[in-house]
Amino acid sequence: MKLLLAEDTRDLNRAESAILKHEGYDVTSAYDGQEALDYLSKDSFDAVILDIMMPKVDGLGVLKSMREDNILTPVLLLTAKTEVDDRVAGLDAEADDYLAKPFDMRELLARVRALVRRGREYNPQDMSFGDVSLKAEDMELSCENSVRLSIREFELMQMLMTHSEGGISTDDILQKIWASEPDANEDTVWLYISYLKRKLSAIASGITIEGEKGGSFRLINSQAA
């Protein structure tokens, strides 16, 4: 398993790299965002770990460049900041997970294992509902316009389309998409539902998502006769 670790604090980079290598991962270390982008342009990885606060290009900048270049490798963001705005910014930029410093190395290993497993198991399929198409190759949700989705947004939209008749519960979503993350809860699901609602609006779709926080969710085609 090949990992790219981008962390500008050298002692922390070395410590994290040593732990990951001990677990059997092949780790490439970068010490700033531009170095990370250089590695990404030359090689492929099973997962990428990005510190948000880095010189030259910060972690969010690296992540945005990756997604713009259609590099869909799972990304774990590391940040010393715990404010909701920072977490939301990372998820908006299509990160797959985040971990706030300081953290226990055992938690880092657990997050990386989950990230790599998700990347291996991920098997997207094209789908459609109403006026919306979900395109696996480009990870796009399309109507009059198109918008790119993160892996989790894509998986959630797939679930909603699959269960468009009866809907799907928050518990079922957590079990399917966040089974390996015990700290995920109804707030996590609601956050991603909110992301999808916003993106459906951005592409001028007639599709809406019906449901309340902690309950069940269902796609509604407002243009249906």
PDB file of C-alpha atoms in Angstrom:
ATOM      1  CA  MET A   1       0.000   0.000   0.000  1.00  0.00           C
ATOM      2  CA  LYS A   2       1.519   3.286  -1.112  1.00  0.00           C
ATOM      3  CA  LEU A   3       0.865   6.391   0.975  1.00  0.00           C
ATOM      4  CA  LEU A   4       1.813  10.018   0.430  1.00  0.00           C
ATOM      5  CA  LEU A   5       2.358  11.852   3.730  1.00  0.00           C
ATOM      6  CA  ALA A   6       2.560  15.649   3.488  1.00  0.00           C
ATOM      7  CA  GLU A   7       3.462  17.195   6.843  1.00  0.00           C
ATOM      8  CA  ASP A   8       5.776  20.200   7.202  1.00  0.00           C
ATOM      9  CA  THR A   9       6.796  19.568  10.847  1.00  0.00           C
ATOM     10  CA  ARG A  10       9.781  17.310  10.284  1.00  0.00           C
ATOM     11  CA  ASP A  11       9.774  15.535  13.650  1.00  0.00           C
ATOM     12  CA  LEU A  12       6.079  14.750  13.315  1.00  0.00           C
ATOM     13  CA  ASN A  13       6.537  13.673   9.703  1.00  0.00           C
ATOM     14  CA  ARG A  14       9.298  11.276  10.717  1.00  0.00           C
ATOM     15  CA  ALA A  15       7.253   9.889  13.632  1.00  0.00           C
ATOM     16  CA  GLU A  16       4.128   9.361  11.534  1.00  0.00           C
ATOM     17  CA  SER A  17       6.159   7.858   8.695  1.00  0.00           C
ATOM     18  CA  ALA A  18       7.906   5.432  11.061  1.00  0.00           C
ATOM     19  CA  ILE A  19       4.609   4.227  12.530  1.00  0.00           C
ATOM     20  CA  LEU A  20       3.057   3.769   9.090  1.00  0.00           C
ATOM     21  CA  LYS A  21       6.103   1.941   7.738  1.00  0.00           C
ATOM     22  CA  HIS A  22       6.071  -0.325  10.789  1.00  0.00           C
ATOM     23  CA  GLU A  23       2.516  -1.276   9.795  1.00  0.00           C
ATOM     24  CA  GLY A  24       3.766  -2.254   6.345  1.00  0.00           C
ATOM     25  CA  TYR A  25       2.897   0.835   4.304  1.00  0.00           C
ATOM     26  CA  ASP A  26       5.211   2.209   1.627  1.00  0.00           C
ATOM     27  CA  VAL A  27       5.405   5.885   2.664  1.00  0.00           C
ATOM     28  CA  THR A  28       6.580   8.830   0.578  1.00  0.00           C
ATOM     29  CA  SER A  29       7.107  11.970   2.685  1.00  0.00           C
ATOM     30  CA  ALA A  30       6.629  15.555   1.516  1.00  0.00           C
ATOM     31  CA  TYR A  31       7.379  18.617   3.640  1.00  0.00           C
ATOM     32  CA  ASP A  32       5.346  21.250   1.823  1.00  0.00           C
ATOM     33  CA  GLY A  33       2.349  21.376  -0.486  1.00  0.00           C
ATOM     34  CA  GLN A  34       4.295  21.953  -3.674  1.00  0.00           C
ATOM     35  CA  GLU A  35       6.466  18.903  -3.005  1.00  0.00           C
ATOM     36  CA  ALA A  36       3.281  16.880  -2.466  1.00  0.00           C
ATOM     37  CA  LEU A  37       1.893  18.081  -5.812  1.00  0.00           C
ATOM     38  CA  ASP A  38       5.157  17.144  -7.507  1.00  0.00           C
ATOM     39  CA  TYR A  39       4.932  13.589  -6.153  1.00  0.00           C
ATOM     40  CA  LEU A  40       1.277  13.342  -7.187  1.00  0.00           C
ATOM     41  CA  SER A  41       2.139  14.379 -10.737  1.00  0.00           C
ATOM     42  CA  LYS A  42       4.666  11.552 -11.043  1.00  0.00           C
ATOM     43  CA  ASP A  43       3.182   8.653  -9.092  1.00  0.00           C
ATOM     44  CA  SER A  44      -0.087   7.159  -7.845  1.00  0.00           C
ATOM     45  CA  PHE A  45      -0.960   6.356  -4.243  1.00  0.00           C
ATOM     46  CA  ASP A  46      -3.550   4.312  -2.361  1.00  0.00           C
ATOM     47  CA  ALA A  47      -4.194   7.176   0.080  1.00  0.00           C
ATOM     48  CA  VAL A  48      -2.897  10.679   0.781  1.00  0.00           C
ATOM     49  CA  ILE A  49      -2.420  12.285   4.207  1.00  0.00           C
ATOM     50  CA  LEU A  50      -2.310  16.097   4.083  1.00  0.00           C
ATOM     51  CA  ASP A  51      -1.551  18.567   6.840  1.00  0.00           C
ATOM     52  CA  ILE A  52      -3.701  21.648   6.237  1.00  0.00           C
ATOM     53  CA  MET A  53      -1.109  24.170   7.454  1.00  0.00           C
ATOM     54  CA  MET A  54       1.859  23.798   5.079  1.00  0.00           C
ATOM     55  CA  PRO A  55       4.152  26.273   3.321  1.00  0.00           C
ATOM     56  CA  LYS A  56       4.072  27.054  -0.431  1.00  0.00           C
ATOM     57  CA  VAL A  57       0.704  25.336  -0.962  1.00  0.00           C
ATOM     58  CA  ASP A  58      -1.521  24.460   1.983  1.00  0.00           C
ATOM     59  CA  GLY A  59      -3.324  21.150   2.336  1.00  0.00           C
ATOM     60  CA  LEU A  60      -6.604  22.483   1.006  1.00  0.00           C
ATOM     61  CA  GLY A  61      -4.792  23.842  -2.044  1.00  0.00           C
ATOM     62  CA  VAL A  62      -3.206  20.447  -2.700  1.00  0.00           C
ATOM     63  CA  LEU A  63      -6.572  18.736  -2.316  1.00  0.00           C
ATOM     64  CA  LYS A  64      -8.323  21.152  -4.685  1.00  0.00           C
ATOM     65  CA  SER A  65      -5.580  20.664  -7.286  1.00  0.00           C
ATOM     66  CA  MET A  66      -5.955  16.894  -6.967  1.00  0.00           C
ATOM     67  CA  ARG A  67      -9.693  16.977  -7.549  1.00  0.00           C
ATOM     68  CA  GLU A  68      -9.374  19.460 -10.419  1.00  0.00           C
ATOM     69  CA  ASP A  69      -6.948  17.014 -12.042  1.00  0.00           C
ATOM     70  CA  ASN A  70      -9.446  14.194 -11.418  1.00  0.00           C
ATOM     71  CA  ILE A  71      -7.144  12.485  -8.900  1.00  0.00           C
ATOM     72  CA  LEU A  72      -9.733  10.693  -6.761  1.00  0.00           C
ATOM     73  CA  THR A  73      -7.317   9.070  -4.299  1.00  0.00           C
ATOM     74  CA  PRO A  74      -8.815   9.046  -0.757  1.00  0.00           C
ATOM     75  CA  VAL A  75      -7.513  11.944   1.352  1.00  0.00           C
ATOM     76  CA  LEU A  76      -7.138  12.325   5.116  1.00  0.00           C
ATOM     77  CA  LEU A  77      -6.662  15.920   6.309  1.00  0.00           C
ATOM     78  CA  LEU A  78      -4.610  16.655   9.427  1.00  0.00           C
ATOM     79  CA  THR A  79      -5.220  19.930  11.194  1.00  0.00           C
ATOM     80  CA  ALA A  80      -4.355  21.625  14.467  1.00  0.00           C
ATOM     81  CA  LYS A  81      -7.620  23.508  14.167  1.00  0.00           C
ATOM     82  CA  THR A  82     -10.823  22.080  15.611  1.00  0.00           C
ATOM     83  CA  GLU A  83     -13.308  24.752  14.526  1.00  0.00           C
ATOM     84  CA  VAL A  84     -16.266  23.527  12.522  1.00  0.00           C
ATOM     85  CA  ASP A  85     -15.483  25.982   9.698  1.00  0.00           C
ATOM     86  CA  ASP A  86     -12.105  24.352   9.092  1.00  0.00           C
ATOM     87  CA  ARG A  87     -13.570  20.873   9.026  1.00  0.00           C
ATOM     88  CA  VAL A  88     -16.327  21.987   6.667  1.00  0.00           C
ATOM     89  CA  ALA A  89     -13.781  23.683   4.374  1.00  0.00           C
ATOM     90  CA  GLY A  90     -11.887  20.417   4.102  1.00  0.00           C
ATOM     91  CA  LEU A  91     -14.988  18.355   3.403  1.00  0.00           C
ATOM     92  CA  ASP A  92     -16.188  20.947   0.895  1.00  0.00           C
ATOM     93  CA  ALA A  93     -12.859  20.522  -0.884  1.00  0.00           C
ATOM     94  CA  GLU A  94     -13.720  16.796  -1.193  1.00  0.00           C
ATOM     95  CA  ALA A  95     -11.582  15.349   1.587  1.00  0.00           C
ATOM     96  CA  ASP A  96     -12.660  11.872   2.664  1.00  0.00           C
ATOM     97  CA  ASP A  97     -11.830  12.278   6.350  1.00  0.00           C
ATOM     98  CA  TYR A  98     -10.080  14.588   8.802  1.00  0.00           C
ATOM     99  CA  LEU A  99      -8.127  14.152  12.025  1.00  0.00           C
ATOM    100  CA  ALA A 100      -7.527  16.994  14.486  1.00  0.00           C
ATOM    101  CA  LYS A 101      -4.176  17.374  16.232  1.00  0.00           C
ATOM    102  CA  PRO A 102      -3.060  16.263  18.714  1.00  0.00           C
ATOM    103  CA  PHE A 103      -4.086  12.698  17.976  1.00  0.00           C
ATOM    104  CA  ASP A 104      -3.119   9.225  19.106  1.00  0.00           C
ATOM    105  CA  MET A 105      -1.053   7.338  16.524  1.00  0.00           C
ATOM    106  CA  ARG A 106      -3.437   4.402  16.909  1.00  0.00           C
ATOM    107  CA  GLU A 107      -6.246   6.613  15.641  1.00  0.00           C
ATOM    108  CA  LEU A 108      -4.133   7.706  12.685  1.00  0.00           C
ATOM    109  CA  LEU A 109      -3.538   4.060  11.789  1.00  0.00           C
ATOM    110  CA  ALA A 110      -7.236   3.251  12.113  1.00  0.00           C
ATOM    111  CA  ARG A 111      -8.208   6.176   9.848  1.00  0.00           C
ATOM    112  CA  VAL A 112      -5.618   5.193   7.249  1.00  0.00           C
ATOM    113  CA  ARG A 113      -6.757   1.546   7.272  1.00  0.00           C
ATOM    114  CA  ALA A 114     -10.349   2.659   6.734  1.00  0.00           C
ATOM    115  CA  LEU A 115      -9.313   5.047   3.964  1.00  0.00           C
ATOM    116  CA  VAL A 116      -7.316   2.421   2.082  1.00  0.00           C
ATOM    117  CA  ARG A 117     -10.072  -0.152   2.515  1.00  0.00           C
ATOM    118  CA  ARG A 118     -12.668   2.254   1.183  1.00  0.00           C
ATOM    119  CA  GLY A 119     -10.504   3.016  -1.821  1.00  0.00           C
ATOM    120  CA  ARG A 120     -10.143  -0.699  -2.619  1.00  0.00           C
ATOM    121  CA  GLU A 121     -13.792  -1.573  -2.071  1.00  0.00           C
ATOM    122  CA  TYR A 122     -15.141   1.447  -3.899  1.00  0.00           C
ATOM    123  CA  ASN A 123     -16.922   0.331  -7.075  1.00  0.00           C
ATOM    124  CA  PRO A 124     -19.013   3.185  -8.467  1.00  0.00           C
ATOM    125  CA  GLN A 125     -21.700   2.732 -11.113  1.00  0.00           C
ATOM    126  CA  ASP A 126     -23.494   5.180 -13.374  1.00  0.00           C
ATOM    127  CA  MET A 127     -27.046   5.876 -12.231  1.00  0.00           C
ATOM    128  CA  SER A 128     -29.857   8.334 -12.893  1.00  0.00           C
ATOM    129  CA  PHE A 129     -32.982   9.656 -11.229  1.00  0.00           C
ATOM    130  CA  GLY A 130     -35.360  12.233 -12.644  1.00  0.00           C
ATOM    131  CA  ASP A 131     -33.345  14.902 -14.434  1.00  0.00           C
ATOM    132  CA  VAL A 132     -30.067  13.942 -12.742  1.00  0.00           C
ATOM    133  CA  SER A 133     -27.283  11.645 -13.947  1.00  0.00           C
ATOM    134  CA  LEU A 134     -24.584  10.255 -11.682  1.00  0.00           C
ATOM    135  CA  LYS A 135     -21.413   9.567 -13.676  1.00  0.00           C
ATOM    136  CA  ALA A 136     -18.912   7.224 -12.053  1.00  0.00           C
ATOM    137  CA  GLU A 137     -15.899   7.852 -14.281  1.00  0.00           C
ATOM    138  CA  ASP A 138     -15.828  11.586 -13.594  1.00  0.00           C
ATOM    139  CA  MET A 139     -17.500  11.436 -10.154  1.00  0.00           C
ATOM    140  CA  GLU A 140     -20.018  13.996 -11.441  1.00  0.00           C
ATOM    141  CA  LEU A 141     -23.632  14.825 -10.756  1.00  0.00           C
ATOM    142  CA  SER A 142     -25.145  16.312 -13.907  1.00  0.00           C
ATOM    143  CA  CYS A 143     -28.304  18.116 -14.997  1.00  0.00           C
ATOM    144  CA  GLU A 144     -28.219  21.501 -16.745  1.00  0.00           C
ATOM    145  CA  ASN A 145     -24.793  21.904 -15.153  1.00  0.00           C
ATOM    146  CA  SER A 146     -22.322  19.446 -13.659  1.00  0.00           C
ATOM    147  CA  VAL A 147     -20.619  19.313 -10.276  1.00  0.00           C
ATOM    148  CA  ARG A 148     -17.973  16.951  -8.959  1.00  0.00           C
ATOM    149  CA  LEU A 149     -18.658  14.823  -5.887  1.00  0.00           C
ATOM    150  CA  SER A 150     -16.362  13.379  -3.237  1.00  0.00           C
ATOM    151  CA  ILE A 151     -16.337   9.608  -2.830  1.00  0.00           C
ATOM    152  CA  ARG A 152     -18.679   9.764   0.153  1.00  0.00           C
ATOM    153  CA  GLU A 153     -21.040  12.168  -1.574  1.00  0.00           C
ATOM    154  CA  PHE A 154     -21.081   9.810  -4.551  1.00  0.00           C
ATOM    155  CA  GLU A 155     -21.796   6.780  -2.349  1.00  0.00           C
ATOM    156  CA  LEU A 156     -24.567   8.634  -0.529  1.00  0.00           C
ATOM    157  CA  MET A 157     -26.170   9.734  -3.795  1.00  0.00           C
ATOM    158  CA  GLN A 158     -25.970   6.156  -5.064  1.00  0.00           C
ATOM    159  CA  MET A 159     -27.773   4.948  -1.937  1.00  0.00           C
ATOM    160  CA  LEU A 160     -30.474   7.582  -2.303  1.00  0.00           C
ATOM    161  CA  MET A 161     -31.016   6.645  -5.951  1.00  0.00           C
ATOM    162  CA  THR A 162     -31.049   2.929  -5.150  1.00  0.00           C
ATOM    163  CA  HIS A 163     -33.656   3.466  -2.423  1.00  0.00           C
ATOM    164  CA  SER A 164     -35.637   6.164  -4.212  1.00  0.00           C
ATOM    165  CA  GLU A 165     -38.958   4.409  -3.609  1.00  0.00           C
ATOM    166  CA  GLY A 166     -38.921   3.826   0.133  1.00  0.00           C
ATOM    167  CA  GLY A 167     -36.020   5.983   1.259  1.00  0.00           C
ATOM    168  CA  ILE A 168     -33.157   5.013   3.544  1.00  0.00           C
ATOM    169  CA  SER A 169     -32.582   5.583   7.246  1.00  0.00           C
ATOM    170  CA  THR A 170     -29.702   7.429   8.886  1.00  0.00           C
ATOM    171  CA  ASP A 171     -28.690   4.194  10.644  1.00  0.00           C
ATOM    172  CA  ASP A 172     -28.511   2.298   7.346  1.00  0.00           C
ATOM    173  CA  ILE A 173     -26.420   5.081   5.786  1.00  0.00           C
ATOM    174  CA  LEU A 174     -23.996   5.018   8.725  1.00  0.00           C
ATOM    175  CA  GLN A 175     -23.718   1.235   8.549  1.00  0.00           C
ATOM    176  CA  LYS A 176     -23.015   1.258   4.818  1.00  0.00           C
ATOM    177  CA  ILE A 177     -20.783   4.301   4.360  1.00  0.00           C
ATOM    178  CA  TRP A 178     -19.251   4.986   7.787  1.00  0.00           C
ATOM    179  CA  ALA A 179     -19.177   1.483   9.318  1.00  0.00           C
ATOM    180  CA  SER A 180     -15.454   1.686  10.039  1.00  0.00           C
ATOM    181  CA  GLU A 181     -15.665   5.052  11.822  1.00  0.00           C
ATOM    182  CA  PRO A 182     -17.201   4.810  15.302  1.00  0.00           C
ATOM    183  CA  ASP A 183     -17.226   8.587  15.772  1.00  0.00           C
ATOM    184  CA  ALA A 184     -19.509   9.106  12.752  1.00  0.00           C
ATOM    185  CA  ASN A 185     -23.075   9.930  13.772  1.00  0.00           C
ATOM    186  CA  GLU A 186     -26.303  11.524  12.568  1.00  0.00           C
ATOM    187  CA  ASP A 187     -24.527  14.888  12.344  1.00  0.00           C
ATOM    188  CA  THR A 188     -22.104  13.368   9.833  1.00  0.00           C
ATOM    189  CA  VAL A 189     -24.936  12.082   7.662  1.00  0.00           C
ATOM    190  CA  TRP A 190     -26.829  15.378   7.919  1.00  0.00           C
ATOM    191  CA  LEU A 191     -23.718  17.302   6.860  1.00  0.00           C
ATOM    192  CA  TYR A 192     -23.368  15.208   3.697  1.00  0.00           C
ATOM    193  CA  ILE A 193     -27.094  15.419   2.977  1.00  0.00           C
ATOM    194  CA  SER A 194     -26.661  19.206   3.164  1.00  0.00           C
ATOM    195  CA  TYR A 195     -23.742  19.024   0.723  1.00  0.00           C
ATOM    196  CA  LEU A 196     -25.858  17.055  -1.768  1.00  0.00           C
ATOM    197  CA  LYS A 197     -28.798  19.439  -1.413  1.00  0.00           C
ATOM    198  CA  ARG A 198     -26.516  22.348  -2.189  1.00  0.00           C
ATOM    199  CA  LYS A 199     -25.005  20.594  -5.203  1.00  0.00           C
ATOM    200  CA  LEU A 200     -28.415  19.609  -6.584  1.00  0.00           C
ATOM    201  CA  SER A 201     -29.376  23.271  -6.398  1.00  0.00           C
ATOM    202  CA  ALA A 202     -26.121  24.287  -8.078  1.00  0.00           C
ATOM    203  CA  ILE A 203     -26.844  22.125 -11.142  1.00  0.00           C
ATOM    204  CA  ALA A 204     -30.428  23.460 -11.388  1.00  0.00           C
ATOM    205  CA  SER A 205     -32.001  20.063 -10.771  1.00  0.00           C
ATOM    206  CA  GLY A 206     -35.664  19.531  -9.954  1.00  0.00           C
ATOM    207  CA  ILE A 207     -34.635  16.808  -7.500  1.00  0.00           C
ATOM    208  CA  THR A 208     -34.828  17.479  -3.773  1.00  0.00           C
ATOM    209  CA  ILE A 209     -33.929  15.364  -0.732  1.00  0.00           C
ATOM    210  CA  GLU A 210     -36.747  14.861   1.736  1.00  0.00           C
ATOM    211  CA  GLY A 211     -36.062  14.003   5.376  1.00  0.00           C
ATOM    212  CA  GLU A 212     -35.094  15.306   8.786  1.00  0.00           C
ATOM    213  CA  LYS A 213     -31.848  15.016  10.728  1.00  0.00           C
ATOM    214  CA  GLY A 214     -31.568  11.576  12.326  1.00  0.00           C
ATOM    215  CA  GLY A 215     -34.450  10.161  10.285  1.00  0.00           C
ATOM    216  CA  SER A 216     -34.883   8.680   6.830  1.00  0.00           C
ATOM    217  CA  PHE A 217     -34.120  10.375   3.520  1.00  0.00           C
ATOM    218  CA  ARG A 218     -35.675  10.037   0.084  1.00  0.00           C
ATOM    219  CA  LEU A 219     -35.213  11.659  -3.317  1.00  0.00           C
ATOM    220  CA  ILE A 220     -38.215  13.616  -4.566  1.00  0.00           C
ATOM    221  CA  ASN A 221     -38.673  14.517  -8.219  1.00  0.00           C
ATOM    222  CA  SER A 222     -40.559  17.817  -8.091  1.00  0.00           C
ATOM    223  CA  GLN A 223     -40.966  17.767 -11.875  1.00  0.00           C
ATOM    224  CA  ALA A 224     -42.748  14.402 -11.959  1.00  0.00           C
ATOM    225  CA  ALA A 225     -46.341  14.490 -13.118  1.00  0.00           C
TER     226      ALA A 225
END
